Amino acid sequence: MRKEKKLDGEWKFKGPDGVEKAVKLPHTWNALDGQDGGNDYYRGTCRYRTQFAMPEYDAAGERVYLEFRGVNASADVELNGRKVIHHDGGYSTFRADVTDSLEKQNLLTVSVDNSVNKTVYPQKADFTFYGGIYRDVLFRIVPVHHFEMDEYGAEGIRITPGVEGKDAKVRVQSSHKVPGASVHVSISDREGRLAAEGDGQDVTLSVPDAHLWNGVKDPYLYTADIQLILDGSVQDELHIPFGVRTFRVDPKEGFFLNGKPYPLRGVSRHQDWKGIGNAITTEHHDKDMELIREMGANTIRLAHYQHDQYFYDLCDRTGMVVWAEIPYISEHMPDGRENTISQMKELIFQNYNHASIVCWGVSNEITISTKDKADMLDNHRVLNDLCHELDPSRFTTLACYAMCGPFNKSAHITDVVSWNLYLGWYVPGLFLNDLWMGFFHKVYPNRCIGYSEYGAEGMPNLHSAKPRRGDHTEEYQAVYHEYMVQFFEKNPYLWATHVWNMFDFAADARDQGGEPGMNHKGLVTFDRKTKKDSFYLYKAYWSSEPFVHICSKRFQDRTEDTITVKVYTNQDSVTLLCDGKEISSKKGGHILSFQVPVSGKHVIEAVSGDLRDKAVFQKTDRPNPSYKLSVKSSNSANWV
């Protein structure tokens, strides 16, 4: 009944050099200059255009919408010389009815602007703001009588599941502008069997003995089939997957899913890839999810903006609990209030039906450089109230800057709060995490608190036998995360913890010498090819997939006579072999350390049952390279 057609043919792109060239979507003009440092990537207006024949549709019975799923940051769209739509916000879907503007042959022109301004977020943050049409553009051909298509890029359906005893009470609200039409709703289980049905534009259906969406253990989804009926004939029909679950947060016991404790331990994610930027495909999304699942995470903070609908769908299907947020970040702009509101409306309307999402993020580190604090606080109250008005079923949160103290008013507006704390990285003293969180928890025992960001830079080509804060070695990153993961184990009151970051990502304003323009706090490298040791640390704590992993494999040349070989595992015992001979066996714990004499070149193996991992270390008289870092702030680190 509904049809889609991607505009994935040839596009002409006119960039900052004024030269027009052929490109394919998705596309960004900052794929390279936005990842090389210097904070000099092009921010301005570029133009895309494409020609196409009129799509096939029934002029009497159908309407044609032109839909963009991600254009950063502002877009002016013209079809055959007529203005179609203007949109501000680089991460959400927007569309327009273009039926009456179509001709036999058509010219579509899109002017895209990611320039510096004071009205569209984000403008200041530690990541690259790639310009371009970096997600799909398509025609959505719908019946002339259809569910609402002009409501903040959403589909016109809102599904709110609740639980009463063993049954689900599923409220389905549909939006349309068809006088005299009725709505029929049917709910099917995963096998396609009818679970409930009823009629009404706002109807609540009872699903007996409901199968709950239970996170990564059992991400069960139902499907709601919603029909728009006029004069006994089905005019439009949508099929919406959803999950039935309950959740709550407790200031002393953390997060609960379906009435049971469910500690949220996971990662944050930026969407860009090396050499590609934000112009990624479904294959890239699949790879990201594959790696996150392998590590055993059960939650993702999708920072710092709305992500592709495809990835939210992946979270639904894999059971990831999601924190979704808008890019209201780093700096409050008085002229940007309306943009925060419009981006929040789009985020909620477009993502309302995702089982994975449990909370709406209002802002991130907004106190870093805010001058008008009163206006900023008022903006937060407006957004918080808006979230509750549009979606009473979920709670609100925000991520506070490390220097935003426990008594800061912005930390007490949303339902729960989390902090971006890098204690042990930007400032010395891992133990400060215990003191900081312990103090907040003591002063505000009824306030739910978590970690929205924590992490340390780690580069797989930098190593040290004596790792220290600020050295950017893979070893210090591992030491940092060893402390943090054990700290979380001891403090179940933390409602959620999110590693910053799952993947290295571009931050062109950074200057880090060896590889400028990059944030290396990822557990996996920017190209997704190298899993750092810290990745396997979390896998040892969070995953049930059996494995053993020898750390510091890339640190082969050693000057010491005896080295410490560290093994991460989720197995009960590990035996370490050197050149085929047993060194030692150890039981218990996720982190096992062995002392190994080194006199030449040695093959080290870690063995647990049928599981094996191998590394090679060799004695050398050549000293290791010495690196010295000066960490200036939470947003920059410079080589000196």
XYZ file of N, CA and C in Angstrom, residues 294 459-465 473-475 478 529-537 539 547-558 563-569 574 576-577 601-607 611-618 624:
180
model
N 29.393 -7.998 21.446
C 30.476 -8.918 21.803
C 31.057 -8.573 23.171
N 46.131 4.614 23.009
C 46.506 4.415 21.604
C 47.261 3.092 21.480
N 46.826 2.216 20.601
C 47.431 0.883 20.494
C 48.895 0.883 20.082
N 49.410 2.030 19.625
C 50.819 2.093 19.243
C 51.687 2.731 20.330
N 51.097 3.065 21.482
C 51.845 3.631 22.597
C 51.774 2.683 23.788
N 52.955 2.390 24.392
C 53.005 1.396 25.458
C 54.006 1.798 26.528
N 53.800 1.254 27.717
C 54.713 1.508 28.817
C 54.625 0.386 29.833
N 55.798 -0.023 30.352
C 55.822 -1.003 31.428
C 55.428 -0.360 32.756
N 48.953 5.639 26.748
C 49.294 4.256 26.420
C 48.088 3.350 26.581
N 48.157 2.237 25.865
C 47.109 1.235 25.993
C 47.087 0.673 27.412
N 48.247 0.654 28.048
C 48.339 0.081 29.386
C 47.664 0.970 30.427
N 43.967 0.724 30.284
C 43.487 -0.508 30.909
C 43.488 -0.396 32.432
N 38.925 -1.740 13.555
C 39.752 -2.915 13.277
C 40.503 -3.431 14.491
N 40.765 -2.571 15.474
C 41.574 -2.975 16.616
C 40.791 -2.815 17.910
N 40.644 -3.923 18.633
C 40.034 -3.896 19.959
C 41.159 -3.695 20.970
N 41.088 -2.607 21.709
C 42.106 -2.333 22.710
C 41.932 -3.278 23.896
N 42.959 -3.367 24.722
C 42.880 -4.281 25.867
C 41.669 -3.990 26.750
N 41.326 -2.700 26.887
C 40.189 -2.341 27.744
C 38.881 -2.946 27.241
N 38.770 -3.148 25.949
C 37.598 -3.829 25.387
C 37.434 -5.199 26.041
N 38.558 -5.934 26.134
C 38.505 -7.291 26.683
C 38.316 -7.280 28.193
N 38.738 -6.200 28.860
C 38.464 -6.084 30.288
C 36.964 -6.094 30.539
N 34.668 -7.119 28.508
C 34.134 -8.406 28.074
C 34.283 -9.439 29.197
N 36.210 -16.778 26.895
C 37.408 -16.289 26.198
C 38.538 -16.091 27.205
N 39.751 -16.046 26.679
C 40.928 -15.581 27.410
C 41.648 -14.579 26.512
N 42.266 -13.582 27.137
C 42.948 -12.549 26.358
C 44.215 -12.115 27.079
N 45.340 -12.191 26.390
C 46.619 -11.703 26.918
C 46.744 -10.228 26.574
N 46.998 -9.409 27.569
C 47.110 -7.967 27.356
C 48.485 -7.577 26.801
N 48.541 -6.374 26.246
C 49.788 -5.751 25.761
C 50.476 -6.562 24.666
N 49.698 -7.240 23.831
C 50.300 -8.010 22.736
C 51.123 -7.139 21.804
N 50.702 -5.888 21.641
C 51.407 -4.994 20.716
C 52.683 -4.410 21.343
N 52.876 -4.662 22.625
C 54.053 -4.194 23.356
C 55.037 -5.356 23.454
N 55.680 -5.690 22.335
C 56.491 -6.909 22.257
C 57.902 -6.727 22.801
N 58.537 -5.609 22.482
C 59.932 -5.409 22.890
C 60.004 -4.923 24.328
N 60.710 -5.690 25.193
C 60.785 -5.371 26.621
C 62.248 -5.277 27.072
N 58.813 -9.694 33.231
C 57.681 -8.849 32.882
C 56.403 -9.392 33.530
N 55.446 -8.488 33.708
C 54.131 -8.889 34.191
C 53.230 -9.125 32.987
N 52.724 -10.328 32.877
C 51.780 -10.673 31.809
C 50.388 -10.737 32.421
N 49.523 -9.883 31.926
C 48.169 -9.776 32.463
C 47.188 -10.479 31.523
N 46.254 -11.216 32.092
C 45.250 -11.947 31.318
C 43.863 -11.509 31.775
N 43.003 -11.153 30.810
C 41.591 -10.881 31.079
C 40.782 -12.107 30.647
N 39.856 -12.516 31.492
C 39.061 -13.700 31.164
C 37.770 -13.721 31.984
N 43.045 -20.081 34.633
C 43.883 -19.897 33.452
C 45.279 -20.428 33.754
N 49.235 -20.328 32.298
C 50.104 -19.575 31.403
C 51.303 -20.440 31.020
N 51.560 -20.502 29.718
C 52.687 -21.261 29.176
C 53.695 -20.314 28.560
N 63.428 -14.264 22.804
C 62.102 -14.186 22.211
C 61.269 -15.357 22.702
N 60.091 -15.056 23.263
C 59.286 -16.090 23.891
C 57.846 -16.054 23.383
N 57.281 -17.240 23.226
C 55.873 -17.374 22.881
C 55.098 -17.661 24.161
N 54.193 -16.769 24.496
C 53.391 -16.899 25.709
C 51.976 -17.317 25.318
N 51.450 -18.324 26.023
C 50.082 -18.771 25.765
C 49.284 -18.787 27.060
N 48.047 -18.304 26.960
C 47.095 -18.414 28.060
C 46.080 -19.486 27.681
N 45.862 -20.454 28.578
C 45.032 -21.615 28.254
C 43.979 -21.800 29.345
N 40.149 -23.037 25.307
C 40.399 -21.640 24.938
C 41.889 -21.335 25.018
N 42.392 -20.603 24.022
C 43.814 -20.268 23.994
C 43.990 -18.870 23.418
N 44.974 -18.170 23.910
C 45.397 -16.907 23.322
C 46.915 -16.864 23.367
N 47.519 -16.205 22.372
C 48.973 -16.247 22.232
C 49.542 -14.854 22.061
N 50.728 -14.643 22.598
C 51.453 -13.387 22.421
C 52.942 -13.698 22.323
N 53.691 -12.762 21.767
C 55.139 -12.894 21.649
C 55.795 -11.687 22.307
N 56.724 -11.960 23.235
C 57.502 -10.902 23.869
C 58.976 -11.221 23.714
N 59.805 -10.176 23.597
C 61.232 -10.419 23.441
C 62.054 -9.379 24.192
N 62.384 1.954 25.414
C 61.102 2.287 24.806
C 61.024 3.783 24.531
